C-alpha positions as a printed NumPy array, in Angstrom:
array([[  2.184,  12.112, -30.756],
       [  2.673,   9.955, -27.699],
       [ -0.309,   8.681, -25.739],
       [ -0.644,  10.035, -22.224],
       [ -1.685,   7.84 , -19.318],
       [ -2.758,   9.388, -16.013],
       [ -1.928,   7.762, -12.674],
       [ -3.627,   9.144,  -9.584],
       [ -1.588,   7.77 ,  -6.705],
       [ -3.046,   8.54 ,  -3.287],
       [ -1.036,   7.723,  -0.193],
       [ -1.873,   8.126,   3.462],
       [ -0.159,  11.532,   3.645],
       [ -0.393,  12.926,   0.101],
       [ -1.703,  12.319,  -3.384],
       [ -0.32 ,  13.082,  -6.819],
       [ -1.48 ,  13.114, -10.44 ],
       [  1.251,  11.92 , -12.788],
       [  1.112,  11.72 , -16.568],
       [  3.177,   9.042, -18.259],
       [  4.138,   8.658, -21.882],
       [  6.758,   6.851, -23.956],
       [  9.366,   8.949, -25.722],
       [ 12.383,   7.489, -27.519],
       [ 11.732,   4.091, -25.955],
       [ 11.631,   5.405, -22.388],
       [  8.834,   6.169, -19.952],
       [  8.621,   9.869, -19.192],
       [  6.733,  11.148, -16.143],
       [  5.245,  14.564, -15.475],
       [  3.699,  15.41 , -12.113],
       [  0.84 ,  17.823, -12.789],
       [ -0.869,  18.055,  -9.403],
       [ -0.175,  17.226,  -5.754],
       [ -2.301,  17.503,  -2.633],
       [ -2.142,  16.761,   1.083],
       [ -3.972,  13.866,   2.687],
       [ -4.338,  12.509,   6.191],
       [ -6.767,  10.958,   8.625],
       [ -8.979,  13.432,  10.462],
       [-10.163,  13.103,  14.055],
       [-13.978,  12.894,  14.171],
       [-15.894,  12.039,  17.33 ],
       [-12.806,  10.319,  18.712],
       [-12.169,   8.265,  15.566],
       [ -9.649,   8.543,  12.718],
       [-11.511,   8.993,   9.43 ],
       [-10.903,   9.838,   5.775],
       [-12.608,  12.817,   4.174],
       [-13.595,  11.06 ,   0.946],
       [-15.504,  14.066,  -0.399],
       [-12.409,  16.249,  -0.087],
       [-10.286,  13.514,  -1.671],
       [-12.645,  13.203,  -4.629],
       [-12.595,  16.961,  -5.136],
       [ -8.781,  16.791,  -5.259],
       [ -9.019,  13.923,  -7.758],
       [-11.232,  16.027, -10.055],
       [ -9.093,  19.146,  -9.644],
       [ -6.007,  17.209, -10.714],
       [ -7.796,  15.653, -13.676],
       [ -8.843,  19.153, -14.787],
       [ -5.158,  20.103, -14.966],
       [ -4.782,  17.782, -17.978],
       [ -7.183,  19.975, -19.933],
       [ -5.461,  23.153, -18.746],
       [ -2.041,  22.009, -19.958],
       [ -3.378,  20.426, -23.154],
       [ -2.332,  16.859, -22.381],
       [ -5.404,  14.64 , -22.474],
       [ -4.817,  11.056, -21.291],
       [ -6.177,   8.094, -23.237],
       [ -6.78 ,   6.248, -19.956],
       [ -6.465,   6.9  , -16.221],
       [ -6.565,   4.894, -13.005],
       [ -6.419,   5.395,  -9.246],
       [ -4.459,   3.504,  -6.614],
       [ -4.49 ,   3.998,  -2.831],
       [ -3.341,   2.277,   0.334],
       [ -5.024,  -1.034,   1.189],
       [ -7.773,  -2.316,   3.548],
       [-10.021,   0.777,   3.798],
       [-13.464,   0.74 ,   2.195],
       [-16.969,   2.201,   2.019],
       [-20.366,   0.608,   2.494],
       [-23.019,   2.049,   0.183],
       [-26.786,   1.929,   0.629],
       [-29.248,   1.205,  -2.182],
       [-29.051,   4.819,  -3.328],
       [-25.21 ,   4.735,  -3.386],
       [-24.76 ,   6.94 ,  -0.322],
       [-21.947,   6.1  ,   2.112],
       [-23.187,   4.469,   5.307],
       [-21.513,   5.76 ,   8.459],
       [-17.977,   7.116,   8.54 ],
       [-15.088,   6.156,   6.272],
       [-12.673,   4.985,   8.931],
       [ -8.905,   5.003,   8.537],
       [ -6.937,   1.849,   9.195],
       [ -5.164,   3.352,  12.221],
       [ -8.471,   3.896,  14.048],
       [ -8.678,   1.889,  17.252],
       [-12.231,   0.601,  16.779],
       [-10.794,  -2.751,  15.646],
       [ -9.255,  -3.408,  19.097],
       [-10.437,  -6.853,  20.181],
       [-12.128,  -7.591,  16.866],
       [ -9.564, -10.287,  16.084],
       [-10.799, -12.272,  19.089],
       [-14.379, -11.9  ,  17.845],
       [-13.375, -13.228,  14.42 ],
       [-11.515, -16.129,  16.057],
       [-14.658, -17.137,  17.933],
       [-16.001, -18.037,  14.479],
       [-12.865, -19.254,  12.681],
       [ -9.474, -20.112,  14.151],
       [ -6.415, -18.071,  13.125],
       [ -4.92 , -21.234,  11.61 ],
       [ -7.942, -21.981,   9.425],
       [ -8.256, -18.324,   8.446],
       [ -4.64 , -18.21 ,   7.243],
       [ -4.975, -21.534,   5.431],
       [ -8.04 , -20.171,   3.613],
       [ -6.679, -16.719,   2.721],
       [ -2.883, -16.703,   3.162],
       [ -3.056, -13.141,   4.458],
       [ -0.869, -11.821,   7.268],
       [ -2.716, -10.813,  10.405],
       [ -2.896,  -7.057,  10.861],
       [ -5.485,  -5.721,  13.298],
       [ -6.527,  -3.139,  10.693],
       [ -7.333,  -5.713,   7.977],
       [-10.796,  -5.226,   6.507],
       [-11.999,  -8.5  ,   7.994],
       [-11.612,  -6.986,  11.486],
       [-12.968,  -3.596,  10.42 ],
       [-16.156,  -5.276,   9.192],
       [-16.478,  -7.185,  12.462],
       [-16.432,  -3.789,  14.201],
       [-19.295,  -2.682,  11.932],
       [-21.252,  -5.868,  12.614],
       [-20.905,  -5.583,  16.403],
       [-20.803,  -1.813,  16.964],
       [-23.166,  -0.497,  14.253],
       [-25.124,  -3.54 ,  13.005],
       [-27.772,  -1.381,  11.317],
       [-25.123,  -0.272,   8.786],
       [-24.351,  -3.871,   7.822],
       [-28.066,  -4.539,   7.43 ],
       [-28.578,  -1.475,   5.207],
       [-25.477,  -2.066,   3.054],
       [-26.051,  -2.755,  -0.636],
       [-22.459,  -2.531,  -1.892],
       [-18.944,  -2.91 ,  -0.511],
       [-16.194,  -1.047,  -2.378],
       [-12.551,  -0.476,  -1.556],
       [-11.638,   3.219,  -1.705],
       [-10.113,   3.325,  -5.217],
       [-13.066,   1.287,  -6.514],
       [-15.39 ,   3.867,  -4.956],
       [-13.553,   6.746,  -6.633],
       [-13.662,   4.907,  -9.981],
       [-17.421,   4.493,  -9.46 ],
       [-17.841,   8.225,  -8.841],
       [-16.013,   8.942, -12.105],
       [-17.839,   6.42 , -14.304],
       [-21.035,   5.339, -12.562],
       [-19.79 ,   1.727, -12.75 ],
       [-18.923,  -0.432,  -9.751],
       [-15.994,  -2.834, -10.115],
       [-13.94 ,  -4.521,  -7.395],
       [-10.247,  -4.813,  -8.266],
       [ -8.462,  -8.036,  -7.356],
       [ -5.114,  -6.95 ,  -5.866],
       [ -6.645,  -4.599,  -3.304],
       [ -9.451,  -7.033,  -2.504],
       [ -6.897,  -9.592,  -1.314],
       [ -5.818,  -7.202,   1.459],
       [ -9.25 ,  -7.622,   3.082],
       [ -8.349, -11.185,   4.222],
       [-11.582, -12.333,   2.582],
       [-10.318, -13.664,  -0.777],
       [ -9.52 , -17.294,  -1.621],
       [ -6.009, -17.526,  -3.181],
       [ -6.964, -20.654,  -5.154],
       [-10.186, -19.417,  -6.752],
       [ -8.937, -15.779,  -6.815],
       [-12.462, -14.75 ,  -5.8  ],
       [-14.192, -13.67 ,  -2.619],
       [-14.448, -16.508,  -0.106],
       [-18.234, -16.252,   0.097],
       [-18.501, -19.148,   2.543],
       [-16.108, -17.386,   4.939],
       [-17.954, -14.087,   4.488],
       [-21.245, -15.823,   5.284],
       [-19.808, -17.536,   8.381],
       [-18.595, -14.209,   9.716],
       [-22.085, -12.747,   9.379],
       [-21.213, -10.23 ,   6.676],
       [-23.635,  -9.775,   3.772],
       [-22.087, -11.75 ,   0.943],
       [-24.328, -10.149,  -1.698],
       [-22.597,  -6.781,  -1.224],
       [-19.264,  -8.127,  -2.538],
       [-18.976,  -7.731,  -6.312],
       [-17.041, -10.151,  -8.601],
       [-13.341,  -9.329,  -8.82 ],
       [-11.689,  -7.739, -11.857],
       [ -8.024,  -7.828, -12.821],
       [ -5.743,  -4.836, -13.456],
       [ -6.118,  -3.837, -17.08 ],
       [ -9.918,  -4.131, -16.996],
       [-11.883,  -1.158, -18.329],
       [-14.208,   0.373, -15.736],
       [-15.88 ,   2.686, -18.256],
       [-15.749,   6.268, -19.421],
       [-16.446,   9.455, -17.475],
       [-20.064,  10.252, -16.718],
       [-21.607,  13.274, -18.435],
       [-21.302,  15.282, -15.208],
       [-17.584,  14.483, -14.812],
       [-16.887,  15.22 , -18.498],
       [-18.49 ,  18.609, -18.124],
       [-16.614,  19.369, -14.914],
       [-13.083,  18.352, -16.018],
       [-13.436,  19.4  , -19.662],
       [-12.791,  16.121, -21.488],
       [-13.716,  12.436, -21.694],
       [-11.462,   9.557, -20.671],
       [-11.552,   5.807, -20.186],
       [-10.891,   4.571, -16.646],
       [ -8.741,   1.421, -16.578],
       [ -8.003,  -0.532, -13.432],
       [ -4.365,  -0.458, -12.336],
       [ -3.331,  -2.623,  -9.412],
       [ -5.373,  -0.37 ,  -7.125],
       [ -3.425,  -1.527,  -4.067],
       [ -0.445,   0.847,  -4.121],
       [  1.987,  -1.954,  -3.277],
       [  0.606,  -4.018,  -6.155],
       [  1.408,  -1.129,  -8.487],
       [  4.832,  -0.548,  -6.908],
       [  5.859,  -4.193,  -7.325],
       [  4.807,  -4.136, -10.983],
       [  7.357,  -1.296, -11.365],
       [ 10.291,  -3.243,  -9.869],
       [ 12.985,  -2.877, -12.581],
       [ 14.222,  -6.449, -12.22 ],
       [ 16.069,  -8.084, -15.095],
       [ 15.507, -11.562, -13.655],
       [ 12.233, -13.319, -12.791],
       [ 13.326, -14.327,  -9.289],
       [ 14.082, -11.328,  -7.087],
       [ 13.695,  -9.767,  -3.649],
       [ 12.05 ,  -6.364,  -3.367],
       [ 11.181,  -3.763,  -0.776],
       [  8.38 ,  -1.361,  -1.599],
       [  9.636,   1.318,   0.736],
       [  7.395,   4.106,   1.954],
       [  5.216,   4.651,   4.999],
       [  5.262,   0.849,   5.148],
       [  8.059,  -1.429,   4.004],
       [  6.672,  -4.362,   2.05 ],
       [  9.444,  -6.892,   1.595],
       [  9.142, -10.104,  -0.368],
       [  9.178, -11.946,  -3.679],
       [  6.788, -12.629,  -6.554],
       [  5.39 , -16.156,  -6.55 ],
       [  3.162, -18.126,  -8.905],
       [  1.215, -19.731,  -6.073],
       [  0.279, -18.689,  -2.553],
       [  2.072, -20.368,   0.347],
       [ -0.545, -20.739,   3.095],
       [  1.504, -23.079,   5.276],
       [  1.643, -22.973,   9.07 ],
       [  5.335, -22.028,   8.778],
       [  4.483, -18.912,   6.781],
       [  1.7  , -18.026,   9.188],
       [  4.095, -18.327,  12.127],
       [  6.566, -16.03 ,  10.363],
       [  3.684, -13.599,   9.6  ],
       [  4.084, -13.56 ,   5.821],
       [  1.252, -12.631,   3.53 ],
       [  0.176, -13.693,   0.026],
       [ -1.326, -10.607,  -1.576],
       [ -2.651, -10.68 ,  -5.118],
       [ -0.537,  -9.142,  -7.843],
       [ -0.671,  -8.352, -11.544],
       [ -1.553, -11.38 , -13.738],
       [ -2.506, -13.377, -10.631],
       [  1.088, -13.356,  -9.395],
       [  1.332, -13.429,  -5.616],
       [  3.225, -10.878,  -3.607],
       [  4.673, -13.155,  -0.935],
       [  5.836, -10.541,   1.522],
       [  6.077,  -9.282,   5.05 ],
       [  4.522,  -5.993,   6.11 ],
       [  7.166,  -4.052,   8.08 ],
       [  6.445,  -0.717,   9.796],
       [  8.628,   1.211,   7.342],
       [  9.306,   4.936,   7.21 ],
       [  6.198,   5.779,   9.241],
       [  8.424,   6.068,  12.306],
       [ 10.867,   8.576,  10.802],
       [  7.982,  10.467,   9.151],
       [  6.321,  10.795,  12.567],
       [  9.551,  11.997,  14.17 ],
       [ 10.001,  14.565,  11.411],
       [  6.464,  15.896,  11.947],
       [  7.06 ,  16.13 ,  15.708],
       [ 10.076,  18.282,  14.903],
       [  7.807,  20.606,  12.874],
       [  9.265,  19.294,   9.609],
       [ 12.407,  21.338,  10.295],
       [ 14.632,  18.536,   8.964],
       [ 14.599,  17.052,   5.459],
       [ 14.717,  13.259,   5.238],
       [ 18.178,  13.58 ,   3.697],
       [ 19.329,  15.585,   6.738],
       [ 17.862,  12.997,   9.116],
       [ 19.863,  10.33 ,   7.275],
       [ 23.02 ,  12.45 ,   7.659],
       [ 22.444,  12.975,  11.39 ],
       [ 21.78 ,   9.256,  11.847],
       [ 24.994,   8.331,  10.057],
       [ 26.998,  10.673,  12.288],
       [ 26.056,   8.508,  15.308],
       [ 26.208,   5.223,  13.402],
       [ 27.528,   3.308,  16.448],
       [ 24.637,   4.178,  18.782],
       [ 23.726,   0.69 ,  20.103],
       [ 19.984,   0.692,  20.869],
       [ 17.381,  -1.082,  18.711],
       [ 13.584,  -1.356,  18.698],
       [ 11.135,  -3.863,  17.265],
       [  9.786,  -1.734,  14.423],
       [  6.69 ,  -3.933,  14.191],
       [  5.687,  -3.484,  17.842],
       [  2.074,  -2.301,  18.195],
       [  3.21 ,   0.661,  20.325],
       [  4.654,   2.318,  17.179],
       [  1.45 ,   2.033,  15.098],
       [ -0.164,   5.324,  16.162],
       [  1.507,   6.779,  19.296],
       [  0.811,  10.301,  20.519],
       [  4.569,  10.899,  20.349],
       [  6.857,   8.638,  18.33 ],
       [  9.946,  10.158,  19.979],
       [  8.631,   9.441,  23.473],
       [  7.586,   5.924,  22.452],
       [ 11.07 ,   5.1  ,  21.115],
       [ 12.679,   6.445,  24.281],
       [ 10.229,   4.504,  26.47 ],
       [ 10.859,   1.278,  24.522],
       [ 14.629,   1.613,  24.945],
       [ 14.287,   2.384,  28.636],
       [ 11.933,  -0.518,  29.308],
       [ 14.224,  -2.947,  27.47 ],
       [ 17.306,  -1.813,  29.412],
       [ 19.009,  -0.089,  26.49 ],
       [ 20.658,   3.29 ,  26.164],
       [ 17.964,   5.921,  25.689],
       [ 18.473,   8.091,  22.578],
       [ 18.466,  11.833,  23.244],
       [ 19.468,  13.678,  20.075],
       [ 17.688,  13.795,  16.725],
       [ 20.543,  11.806,  15.206],
       [ 20.321,   9.099,  17.869],
       [ 16.559,   8.783,  17.47 ],
       [ 16.994,   8.559,  13.696],
       [ 19.772,   5.979,  13.776],
       [ 17.734,   3.778,  16.123],
       [ 14.947,   3.778,  13.516],
       [ 17.151,   3.201,  10.471],
       [ 19.332,   0.552,  12.138],
       [ 16.271,  -1.27 ,  13.488],
       [ 14.578,  -1.18 ,  10.095],
       [ 17.608,  -2.57 ,   8.264],
       [ 17.965,  -5.373,  10.815],
       [ 14.291,  -6.211,  10.322],
       [ 14.971,  -6.398,   6.574],
       [ 17.908,  -8.754,   7.173],
       [ 15.788, -11.017,   9.376],
       [ 13.11 , -11.091,   6.672],
       [ 15.629, -12.037,   3.967],
       [ 16.758, -14.998,   6.063],
       [ 13.153, -16.096,   6.609],
       [ 12.312, -15.864,   2.884],
       [ 15.401, -17.831,   1.891],
       [ 14.671, -20.497,   4.509],
       [ 11.024, -20.836,   3.426],
       [ 11.701, -20.871,  -0.329],
       [ 14.989, -22.774,  -0.245],
       [ 16.397, -20.187,  -2.649],
       [ 19.224, -17.672,  -2.355],
       [ 18.857, -14.202,  -3.804],
       [ 21.732, -12.031,  -4.977],
       [ 20.118,  -8.625,  -4.785],
       [ 17.309,  -6.545,  -3.336],
       [ 15.352,  -4.027,  -5.406],
       [ 14.174,  -1.087,  -3.303],
       [ 11.447,   0.992,  -4.932],
       [  9.264,   3.849,  -3.711],
       [ 10.066,   6.983,  -1.742],
       [ 12.308,   5.088,   0.674],
       [ 14.673,   4.253,  -2.175],
       [ 16.002,   7.807,  -1.725],
       [ 17.09 ,   7.129,   1.886],
       [ 20.77 ,   6.544,   1.124],
       [ 21.797,   5.749,   4.693],
       [ 19.037,   3.154,   5.042],
       [ 19.97 ,   1.638,   1.662],
       [ 23.614,   1.397,   2.754],
       [ 22.596,  -0.239,   6.036],
       [ 20.358,  -2.681,   4.149],
       [ 23.225,  -3.769,   1.903],
       [ 25.496,  -4.062,   4.955],
       [ 23.079,  -6.054,   7.144],
       [ 21.786,  -8.382,   4.402],
       [ 25.024,  -8.89 ,   2.49 ],
       [ 23.061,  -8.318,  -0.741],
       [ 23.535,  -5.982,  -3.672],
       [ 20.938,  -3.231,  -3.366],
       [ 19.301,  -1.612,  -6.396],
       [ 17.558,   1.601,  -5.298],
       [ 14.885,   3.234,  -7.44 ],
       [ 12.689,   4.337,  -8.989],
       [ 11.194,   6.569,  -6.305],
       [  7.795,   7.007,  -7.98 ],
       [  7.315,   3.247,  -8.312],
       [  3.626,   3.209,  -7.428],
       [  2.701,   5.786, -10.075],
       [  4.967,   4.031, -12.606],
       [  3.289,   0.687, -11.87 ],
       [ -0.137,   2.287, -12.191],
       [  0.845,   3.731, -15.572],
       [  2.475,   0.449, -16.619],
       [ -0.761,  -1.493, -16.073],
       [ -2.562,   1.048, -18.26 ],
       [  0.199,   0.865, -20.896],
       [  0.   ,  -2.933, -20.916],
       [ -3.762,  -2.656, -21.442],
       [ -3.045,  -0.153, -24.242],
       [ -0.576,  -2.582, -25.912],
       [  2.433,  -0.3  , -25.404],
       [  4.302,  -3.394, -24.116],
       [  3.809,  -7.051, -25.076],
       [  4.356,  -8.34 , -21.535],
       [  5.53 ,  -7.534, -18.008],
       [  9.138,  -8.491, -18.708],
       [  9.49 ,  -5.941, -21.51 ],
       [  7.712,  -3.314, -19.391],
       [ 10.175,  -3.839, -16.543],
       [ 13.096,  -3.65 , -18.962],
       [ 11.769,  -0.286, -20.137],
       [ 11.459,   0.911, -16.53 ],
       [ 15.102,  -0.061, -15.91 ],
       [ 16.181,   1.991, -18.947],
       [ 13.97 ,   4.937, -18.075],
       [ 14.913,   5.776, -14.496],
       [ 18.039,   6.118, -12.398],
       [ 18.726,   2.922, -10.472],
       [ 21.489,   3.279,  -7.862],
       [ 23.568,   0.196,  -7.104],
       [ 24.869,  -0.223,  -3.552],
       [ 27.13 ,  -3.09 ,  -2.518]])
């Protein structure tokens, strides 16, 4: 009998429970539960309903019992930067804000009154994003200081869910690096920086690596889901898991973790915290085995997802690609990383306004809107390739595209065309595969990452586009 490993992969718009096992030398996946997710408006703010999310987590776990496939271990990954503050009785303090909430507006300036952007980057190597946890915590300190005073524990969201399952609090390394509060040399919280910023350093727990056991289900959880299980940390940052699942044959490769965001970069042994990298807005996020994900955070498929929702989800993503390709020569482009596209009331109106204000032809049809997005994204990828090759002094032959965006054939074709690189597209469920892979490595199913990646390459369809 094969061992089953359960990945709970929660994204900003949906979550899924996926069982993984090894059969005939290949990884086999089975999705057993899926649920919707999204930020909710509450008192003018964008928040996460963590109670509802945890109920979905438990419901999906219960499915394992119902279908008779009990996992030996399980782990949860989510998006980055969002967190909870717990009081001394382990109750959440205040709201659980979503990263697109506007309460962080101006908080970067408040942080820079204490530490300059240059020193901050040199200390952490993390790309500036206004939603980074460092700015979210400054909003807490200035807007609701009583919550900072009452806080006893700081946990990133997947760490909080693991705590609810086991009663044990552990802070996972890869996701912690997204806070912009971790030292890339010590691989620990930068307690001096935390203290300077006026955050309570005692609430930050020591960091644990993917593969670490969190513990087993509490009695209450065992009774509710119908079985016991060990919780093992994956790379709880979804991109950390996705990059672990890149099916690269070589050690030196370019990747795009393509979903709501496009995370494009390389794996590196050391962080590059130089002024050049800061200027180019690259980040050095922690990865499996203390590898660094040297990458750039690009807006990604959020724009086309938003357009699709505005059109009442009447078009599949495949159809949007087809319509975009039909008007391939439409000339207008947008800066996909412009702040105006982060959370607009109408993505379609924002794209039209951008084109109009920059003196370009304004897109009118669904196809024109779509091709503007896909063309602009692929050109952003090409610019990023050039920057990476200039910074590293290396030339890369191919780009591995993993995640849901690996199914966007038109975008993949454009990426190969604009970058001049061979594109390897797939697997689509990279984050769940990476989550499962970390558990399998902990369970000694593979001797090392290289053999795990070789198995992933054999197990899933990888499309090659020249």
